[in-house]
XYZ file of C-alpha atoms in Angstrom:
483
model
C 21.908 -9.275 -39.530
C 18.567 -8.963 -37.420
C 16.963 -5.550 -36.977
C 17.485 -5.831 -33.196
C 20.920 -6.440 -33.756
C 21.446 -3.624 -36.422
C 19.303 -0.869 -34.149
C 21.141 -1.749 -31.011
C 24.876 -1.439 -32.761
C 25.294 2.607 -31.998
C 24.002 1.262 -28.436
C 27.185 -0.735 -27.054
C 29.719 1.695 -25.433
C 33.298 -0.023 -24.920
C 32.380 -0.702 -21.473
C 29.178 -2.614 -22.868
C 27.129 -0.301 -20.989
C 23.738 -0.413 -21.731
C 21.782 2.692 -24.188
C 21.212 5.956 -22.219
C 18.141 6.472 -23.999
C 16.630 9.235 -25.938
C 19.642 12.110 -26.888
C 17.330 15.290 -25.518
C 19.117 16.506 -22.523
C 17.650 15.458 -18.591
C 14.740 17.667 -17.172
C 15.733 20.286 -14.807
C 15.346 19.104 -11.179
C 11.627 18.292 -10.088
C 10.359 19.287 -13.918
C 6.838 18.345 -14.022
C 5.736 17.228 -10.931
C 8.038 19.293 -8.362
C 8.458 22.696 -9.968
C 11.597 23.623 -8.140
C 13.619 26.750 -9.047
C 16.041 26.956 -11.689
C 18.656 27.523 -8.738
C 17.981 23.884 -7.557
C 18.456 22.953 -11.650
C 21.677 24.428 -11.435
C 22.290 22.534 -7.932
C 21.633 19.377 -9.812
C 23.838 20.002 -12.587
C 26.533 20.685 -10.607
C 26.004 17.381 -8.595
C 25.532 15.527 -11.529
C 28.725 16.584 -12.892
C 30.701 15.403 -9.712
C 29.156 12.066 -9.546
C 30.335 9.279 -12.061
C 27.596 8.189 -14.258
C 27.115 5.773 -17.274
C 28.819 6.109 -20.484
C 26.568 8.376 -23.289
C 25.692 7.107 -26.607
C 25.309 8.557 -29.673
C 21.899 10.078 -30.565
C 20.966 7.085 -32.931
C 21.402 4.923 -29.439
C 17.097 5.776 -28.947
C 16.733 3.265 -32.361
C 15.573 0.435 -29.841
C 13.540 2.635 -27.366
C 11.852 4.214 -30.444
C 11.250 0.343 -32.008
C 9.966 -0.548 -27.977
C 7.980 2.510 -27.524
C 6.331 2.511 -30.491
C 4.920 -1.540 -30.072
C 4.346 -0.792 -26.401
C 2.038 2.183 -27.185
C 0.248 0.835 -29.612
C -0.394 -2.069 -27.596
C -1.453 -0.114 -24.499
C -3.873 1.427 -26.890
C -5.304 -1.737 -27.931
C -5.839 -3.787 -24.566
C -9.104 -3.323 -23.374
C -8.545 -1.085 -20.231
C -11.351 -2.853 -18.392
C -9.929 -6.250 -18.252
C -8.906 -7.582 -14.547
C -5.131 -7.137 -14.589
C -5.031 -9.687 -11.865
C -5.507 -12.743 -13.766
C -1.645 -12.109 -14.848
C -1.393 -15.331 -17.313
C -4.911 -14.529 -18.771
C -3.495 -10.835 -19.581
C -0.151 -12.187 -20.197
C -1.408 -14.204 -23.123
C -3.691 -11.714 -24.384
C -0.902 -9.408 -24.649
C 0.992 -12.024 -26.148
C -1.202 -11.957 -28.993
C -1.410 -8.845 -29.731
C 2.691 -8.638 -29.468
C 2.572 -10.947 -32.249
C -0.197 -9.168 -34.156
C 1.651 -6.001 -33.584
C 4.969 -7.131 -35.396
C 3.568 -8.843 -38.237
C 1.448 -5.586 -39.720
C 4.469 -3.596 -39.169
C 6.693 -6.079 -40.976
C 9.048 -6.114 -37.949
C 11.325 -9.397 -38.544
C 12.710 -10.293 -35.343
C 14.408 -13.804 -34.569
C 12.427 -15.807 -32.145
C 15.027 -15.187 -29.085
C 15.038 -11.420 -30.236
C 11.023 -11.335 -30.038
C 11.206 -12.877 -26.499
C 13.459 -10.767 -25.353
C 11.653 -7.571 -26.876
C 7.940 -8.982 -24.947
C 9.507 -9.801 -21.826
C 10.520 -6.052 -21.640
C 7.324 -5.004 -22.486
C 4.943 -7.236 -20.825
C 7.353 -5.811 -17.391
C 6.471 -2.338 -18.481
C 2.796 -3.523 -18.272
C 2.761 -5.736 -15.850
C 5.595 -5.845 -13.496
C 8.343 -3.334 -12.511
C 10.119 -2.533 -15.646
C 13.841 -2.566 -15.940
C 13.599 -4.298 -12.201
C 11.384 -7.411 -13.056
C 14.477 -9.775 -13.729
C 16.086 -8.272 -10.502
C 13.403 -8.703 -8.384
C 13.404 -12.549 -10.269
C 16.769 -13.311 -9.330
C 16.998 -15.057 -5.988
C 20.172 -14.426 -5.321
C 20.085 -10.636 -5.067
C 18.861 -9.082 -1.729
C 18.718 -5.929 -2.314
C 18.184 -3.634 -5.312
C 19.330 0.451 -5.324
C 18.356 2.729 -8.139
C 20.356 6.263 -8.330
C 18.475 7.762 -10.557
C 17.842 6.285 -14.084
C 21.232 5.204 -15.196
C 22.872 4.186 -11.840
C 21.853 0.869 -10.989
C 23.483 -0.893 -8.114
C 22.452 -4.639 -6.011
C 23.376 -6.963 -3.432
C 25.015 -10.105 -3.796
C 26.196 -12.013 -0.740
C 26.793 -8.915 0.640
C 28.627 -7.510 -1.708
C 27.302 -3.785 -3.833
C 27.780 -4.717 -8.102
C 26.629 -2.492 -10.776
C 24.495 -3.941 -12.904
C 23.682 -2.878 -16.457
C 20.512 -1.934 -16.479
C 19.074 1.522 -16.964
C 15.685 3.569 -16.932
C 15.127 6.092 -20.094
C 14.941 8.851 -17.524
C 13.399 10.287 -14.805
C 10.105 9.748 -15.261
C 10.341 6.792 -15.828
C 11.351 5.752 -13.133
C 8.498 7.884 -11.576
C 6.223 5.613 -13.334
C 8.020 2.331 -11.583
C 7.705 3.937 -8.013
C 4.091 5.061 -8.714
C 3.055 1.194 -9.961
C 4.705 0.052 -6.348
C 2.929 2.505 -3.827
C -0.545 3.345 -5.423
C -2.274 -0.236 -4.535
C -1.277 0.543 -1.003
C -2.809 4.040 -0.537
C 0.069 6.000 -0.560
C 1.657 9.142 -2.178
C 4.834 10.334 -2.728
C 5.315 13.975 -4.599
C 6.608 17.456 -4.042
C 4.825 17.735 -0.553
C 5.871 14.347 0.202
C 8.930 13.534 -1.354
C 9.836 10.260 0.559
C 7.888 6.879 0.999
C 8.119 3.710 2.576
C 6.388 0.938 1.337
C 6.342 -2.825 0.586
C 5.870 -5.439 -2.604
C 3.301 -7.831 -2.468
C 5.768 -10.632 -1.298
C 6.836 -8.549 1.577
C 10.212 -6.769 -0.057
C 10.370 -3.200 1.609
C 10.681 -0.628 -0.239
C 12.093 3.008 0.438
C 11.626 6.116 -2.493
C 12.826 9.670 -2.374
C 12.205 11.877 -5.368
C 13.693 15.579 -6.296
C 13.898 18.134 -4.673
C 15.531 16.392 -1.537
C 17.009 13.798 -4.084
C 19.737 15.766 -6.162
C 20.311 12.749 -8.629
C 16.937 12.176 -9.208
C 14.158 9.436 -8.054
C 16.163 7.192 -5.766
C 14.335 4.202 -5.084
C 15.657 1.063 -2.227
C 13.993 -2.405 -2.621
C 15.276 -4.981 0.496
C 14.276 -7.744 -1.071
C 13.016 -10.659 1.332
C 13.195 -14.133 -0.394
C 10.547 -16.107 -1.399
C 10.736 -18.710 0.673
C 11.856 -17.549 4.678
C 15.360 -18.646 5.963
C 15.041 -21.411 7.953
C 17.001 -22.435 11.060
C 18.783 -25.060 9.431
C 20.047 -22.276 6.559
C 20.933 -19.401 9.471
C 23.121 -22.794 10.881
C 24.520 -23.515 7.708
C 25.159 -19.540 6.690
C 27.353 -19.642 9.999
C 24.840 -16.629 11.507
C 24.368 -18.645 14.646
C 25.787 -21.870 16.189
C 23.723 -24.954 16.895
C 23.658 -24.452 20.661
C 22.887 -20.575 20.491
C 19.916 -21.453 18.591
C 18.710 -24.342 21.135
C 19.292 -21.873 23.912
C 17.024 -18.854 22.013
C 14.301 -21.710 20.781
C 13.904 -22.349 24.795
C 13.879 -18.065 25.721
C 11.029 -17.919 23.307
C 9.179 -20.647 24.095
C 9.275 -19.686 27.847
C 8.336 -16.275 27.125
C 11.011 -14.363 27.597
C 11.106 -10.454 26.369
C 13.788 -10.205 23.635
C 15.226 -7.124 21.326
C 16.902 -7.945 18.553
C 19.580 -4.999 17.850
C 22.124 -4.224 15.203
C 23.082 -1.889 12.026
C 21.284 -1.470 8.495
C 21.288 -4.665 7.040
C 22.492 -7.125 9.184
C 20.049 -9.395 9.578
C 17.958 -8.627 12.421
C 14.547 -8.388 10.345
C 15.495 -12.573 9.129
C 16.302 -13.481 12.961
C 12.928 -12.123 14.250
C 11.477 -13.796 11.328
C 13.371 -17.584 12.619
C 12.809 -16.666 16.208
C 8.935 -15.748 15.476
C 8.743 -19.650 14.506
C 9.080 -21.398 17.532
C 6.284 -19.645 19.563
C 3.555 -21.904 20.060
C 0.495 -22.719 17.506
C -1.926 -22.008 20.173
C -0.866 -18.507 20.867
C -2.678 -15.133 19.439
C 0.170 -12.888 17.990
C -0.034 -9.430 16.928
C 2.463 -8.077 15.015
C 3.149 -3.900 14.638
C 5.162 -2.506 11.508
C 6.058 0.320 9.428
C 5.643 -1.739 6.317
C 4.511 -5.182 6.586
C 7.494 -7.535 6.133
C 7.379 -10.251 8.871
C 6.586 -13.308 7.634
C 4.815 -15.678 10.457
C 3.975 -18.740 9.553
C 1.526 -19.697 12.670
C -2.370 -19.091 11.622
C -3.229 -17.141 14.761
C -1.748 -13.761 13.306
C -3.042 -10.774 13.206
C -0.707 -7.949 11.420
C -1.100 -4.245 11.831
C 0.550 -1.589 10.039
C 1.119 1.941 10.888
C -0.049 4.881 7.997
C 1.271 7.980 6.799
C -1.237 11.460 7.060
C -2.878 11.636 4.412
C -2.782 15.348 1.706
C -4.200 17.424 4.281
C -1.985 15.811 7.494
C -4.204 13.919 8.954
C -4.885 10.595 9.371
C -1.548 9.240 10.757
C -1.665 6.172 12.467
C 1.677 5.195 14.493
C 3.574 2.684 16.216
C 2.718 4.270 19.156
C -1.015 4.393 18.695
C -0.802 0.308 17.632
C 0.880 -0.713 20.293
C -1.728 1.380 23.069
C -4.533 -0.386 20.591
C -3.128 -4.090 20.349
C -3.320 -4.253 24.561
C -7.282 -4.264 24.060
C -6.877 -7.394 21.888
C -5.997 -9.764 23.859
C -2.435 -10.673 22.437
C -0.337 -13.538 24.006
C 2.761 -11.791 21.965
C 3.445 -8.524 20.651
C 5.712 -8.453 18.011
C 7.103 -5.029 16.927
C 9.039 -4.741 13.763
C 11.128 -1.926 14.472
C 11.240 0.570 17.305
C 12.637 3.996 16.428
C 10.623 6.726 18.245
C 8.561 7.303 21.190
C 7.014 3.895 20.867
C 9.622 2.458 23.495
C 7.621 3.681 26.150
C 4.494 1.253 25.378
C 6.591 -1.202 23.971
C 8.172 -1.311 27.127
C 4.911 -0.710 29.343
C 3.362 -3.997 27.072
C 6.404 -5.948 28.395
C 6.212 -5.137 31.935
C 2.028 -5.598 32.101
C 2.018 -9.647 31.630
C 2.540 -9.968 27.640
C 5.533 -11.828 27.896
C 7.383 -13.213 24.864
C 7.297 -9.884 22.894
C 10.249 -9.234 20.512
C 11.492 -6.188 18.384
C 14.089 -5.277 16.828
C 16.065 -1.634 16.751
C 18.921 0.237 15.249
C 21.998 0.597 17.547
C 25.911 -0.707 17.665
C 26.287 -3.137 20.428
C 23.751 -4.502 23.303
C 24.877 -1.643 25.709
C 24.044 0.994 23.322
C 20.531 -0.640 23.117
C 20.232 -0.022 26.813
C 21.068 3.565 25.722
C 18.743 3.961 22.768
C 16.066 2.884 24.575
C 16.477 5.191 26.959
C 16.784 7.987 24.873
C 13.733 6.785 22.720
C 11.395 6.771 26.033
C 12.202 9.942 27.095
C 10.872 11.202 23.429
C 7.603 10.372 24.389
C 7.521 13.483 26.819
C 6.905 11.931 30.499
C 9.632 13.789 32.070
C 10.548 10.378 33.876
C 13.420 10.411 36.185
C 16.338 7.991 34.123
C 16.737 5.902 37.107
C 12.642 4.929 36.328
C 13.577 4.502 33.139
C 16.204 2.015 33.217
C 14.076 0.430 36.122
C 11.378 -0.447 33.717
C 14.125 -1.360 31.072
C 15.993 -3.852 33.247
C 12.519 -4.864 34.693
C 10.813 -5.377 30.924
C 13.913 -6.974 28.818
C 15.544 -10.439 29.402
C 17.284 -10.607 26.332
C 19.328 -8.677 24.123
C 20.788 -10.162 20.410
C 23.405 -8.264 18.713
C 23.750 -8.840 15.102
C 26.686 -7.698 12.736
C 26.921 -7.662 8.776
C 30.502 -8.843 8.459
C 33.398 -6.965 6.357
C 32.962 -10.115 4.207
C 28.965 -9.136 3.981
C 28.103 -12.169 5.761
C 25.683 -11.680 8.675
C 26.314 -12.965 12.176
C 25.382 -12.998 15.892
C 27.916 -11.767 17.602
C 26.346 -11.165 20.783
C 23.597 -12.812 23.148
C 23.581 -10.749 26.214
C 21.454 -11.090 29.420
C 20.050 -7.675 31.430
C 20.847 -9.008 34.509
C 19.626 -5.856 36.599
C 20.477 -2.612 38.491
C 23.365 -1.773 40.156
C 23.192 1.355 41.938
C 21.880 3.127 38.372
C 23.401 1.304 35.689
C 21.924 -1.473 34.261
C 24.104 -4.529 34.571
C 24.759 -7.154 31.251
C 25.998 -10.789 31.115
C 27.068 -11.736 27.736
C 25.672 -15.765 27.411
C 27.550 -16.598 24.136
C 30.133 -13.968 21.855
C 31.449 -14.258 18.328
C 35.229 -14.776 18.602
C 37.325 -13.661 15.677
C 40.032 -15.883 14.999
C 41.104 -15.291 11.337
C 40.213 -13.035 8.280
C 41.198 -15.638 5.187
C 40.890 -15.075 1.536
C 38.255 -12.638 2.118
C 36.538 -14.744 4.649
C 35.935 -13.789 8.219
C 37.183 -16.848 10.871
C 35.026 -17.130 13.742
C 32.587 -18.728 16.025
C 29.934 -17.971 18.751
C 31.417 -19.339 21.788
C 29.821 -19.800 25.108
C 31.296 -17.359 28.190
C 30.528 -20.324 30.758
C 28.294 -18.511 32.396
C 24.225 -19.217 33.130
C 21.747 -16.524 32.659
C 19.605 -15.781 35.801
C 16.628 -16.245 34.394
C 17.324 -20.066 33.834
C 14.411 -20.700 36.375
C 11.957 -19.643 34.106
C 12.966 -21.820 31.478
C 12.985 -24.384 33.593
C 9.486 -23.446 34.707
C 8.145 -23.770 31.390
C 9.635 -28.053 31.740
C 12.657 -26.866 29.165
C 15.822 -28.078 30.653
C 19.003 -27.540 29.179
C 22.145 -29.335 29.097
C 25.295 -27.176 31.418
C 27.333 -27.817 28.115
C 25.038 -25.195 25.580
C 26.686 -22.953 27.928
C 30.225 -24.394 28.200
C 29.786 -25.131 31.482
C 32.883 -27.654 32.105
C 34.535 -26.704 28.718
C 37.479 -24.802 28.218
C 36.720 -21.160 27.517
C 38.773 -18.301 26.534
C 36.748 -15.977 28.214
């Protein structure tokens, strides 16, 4: 029997849950870097103790962290610490050798799949994200949740699985989360216990850390895949129909305003992402975001992202202050990631000034609560604006609103694409285009299709303006509807 396999025999609960490190017991609640109170320790405990957590080992369980500890220091000690870590298969096979070296002066005999295994972990811990690398490898998850170091949880076809993988504690997860927001100039400790950030492909990240986390670092990667989802994929996925999809490439190539609305996770991010596509080469797009996700594949891009204050509060940059700033450079489109605060009020000023064909997307439960949202996000921005003015310059500044919807099957769909028609009196009149009729829920599978309503959207003129002409049957004009 191999040493791995001898080492790692305490290891293997009945559930085949992976080791829970070394035995010593957890650090008290922010030990180290937050110094909380020993009342917040107890407060942890006690939360701890509610929650369900993976299966403990015995104490001899640490046998293959000590083995992987002890090669991973020493080769941390030898690699020279000025080499340029960003030549990764230069360093890879550096590390590599001394891997190798490593084992053979310590008379480690490992079988070849065992020694793989044991430098893939390590060379993660070096170079990559740890426990996460092969997660953040596997193209079929989309999104990765870490509860602390032995809670591990991702998204599969939107579906939440445990997975067994685990951190050796707290800090070490600390380490992870520090590796992902350093290169981008941010900090996240005691004074600022929450982050957002992004992976250099784009994935967003989200981290809170104790003392508002009670179950210790917490960290949310929303993975975005390699390649972007194409139209033909959204098509196939059953997201959108064929003749929505024709009917939304003409809106954006004639400039319409759109907002893209729905919950957490359904999609609206990859939509802006499809729609983005079809605006014109020729065009000069500026794009606003939190944390830099969209992925635009025209050349004429230019992408701005907002900033956190810095250790003594200042040097915030918002959405706000982009949006007043991207008017002085000359944008055909503005393209706003996400709207959330006070930034309405410019987004919707940009609109409503001649930079037509701007999109963004926000957070709300059906295309009339957008109308509502927005409202309630422009009066943050401290005008003291009659509503009536408000929904004015709503109803005046947005042609288009698409509702998404993740599914009780996790699937992701459009289930709404919804023209602001107007005023009336002061309420701002909708015409749902196309909705997502329901017809079955079958072995776990939700039955349905985006229909057409029959009706034409007022703004057709301007499509037709821009020498797009569409056939009456994309909008089921002399079809049978059930609307």
């Amino acid at each position: 029997m191999s040493l791995l396999k001898r080492i790692e025999q305490g290891q293997s609960s009945p559930t085949g849950s992976p080791p829970s490190g070394p035995s010593s017991p957890p650090p008290a609640l922010g030990a180290g870097k937050s110094g909380s109170s020993s009342s917040d320790g107890s407060r942890l405990t006690s939360v701890q103790t509610r929650r369900t957590t993976a299966p403990t080992t015995a104490p001899q369980a640490s046998s293959y962290f000590d083995l992987k500890t002890r090669v991973q220091s020493r080769l941390l000690a030898e690699l020279d610490p000025t080499m340029d870590v960003s030549k990764t298969d230069e360093v890879r096979r550096m590390i590599q050798e001394l891997f190798e070296q490593i084992l053979d002066e310590e008379s480690i005999v490992l079988s070849r799949p065992e020694r793989a295994r044991l430098f893939e972990q390590i060379a993660a811990e070096i170079l990559g994200y740890g426990p996460l690398q092969p997660l953040l490898e596997d193209d079929t998850i989309t999104e990765i949740m870490v509860n602390g170091p032995k809670n591990v949880y991702v998204e599969r076809k939107g579906k939440i699985h445990r997975v067994p993988i685990t951190f050796e504690n707290n800090e070490h997860v600390m380490r992870i989360i520090d590796r992902i927001v350093a290169p981008l100039g941010r900090r996240i400790d005691e004074a600022s216990p929450y982050v957002d950030a992004r992976l250099p492909d784009g994935s967003r990240v989200n981290a809170v850390i104790p003392p508002i986390s009670l179950v210790g670092p917490v960290l949310t990667i929303r993975k975005f895949a390699k390649n972007p989802i194409t139209v033909e994929q959204l098509i196939q996925f059953g997201t959108i129909t064929q003749e929505a999809l024709q009917f939304l490439k003409a809106c954006v190539e004639a400039r319409l305003n759109i907002v893209i609305s729905g919950g957490t996770g359904s999609g609206k991010t990859t939509l802006l992402n499809v729609l983005s596509s079809f605006v014109p080469a020729d065009e000069r797009i500026i794009t606003i975001e939190n944390a830099a996700e969209l992925q635009l594949r025209q050349e004429h891009v230019v992408t701005l992202e907002s900033r956190p204050p810095n250790i003594e509060g200042r040097g915030e940059i918002t959405i706000r202050q982009l949006v007043i700033n991207a008017l002085r450079m000359r944008p055909d489109r503005i393209i706003v990631g996400e709207i959330r605060d006070e930034a309405a009020l410019d987004m919707l000023q940009a609109m409503n000034t001649g930079h037509d064909g701007s999109m963004t997307t926000l957070h709300s439960n059906s295309p009339r609560d957008t109308l509502a949202r927005l409202e309630t996000m422009t009066m943050m921005a401290g005008m003291e604006l009659p509503a009536r003015a408000i929904r004015e310059q709503i109803a005046s500044a947005i042609d288009l609103i698409i509702h998404q919807e993740r599914m009780r099957d996790g699937t992701r769909k459009v289930v709404n694409i919804t023209e602001v028609s107007g005023m009336e009196g002061d309420v701002i009149t909708l015409t749902d285009l196309f909705v997502f009729e329901q017809t079955g829920y079958e072995n776990g599978r939700v039955i349905g299709r985006l229909r057409p309503t029959g009706l034409r959207p007022k703004f057709m003129h301007k499509i037709e303006a821009a020498g797009i002409y569409l056939p009456p049957s994309i909008f089921g004009v002399g079809q049978r509807t059930r609307f």
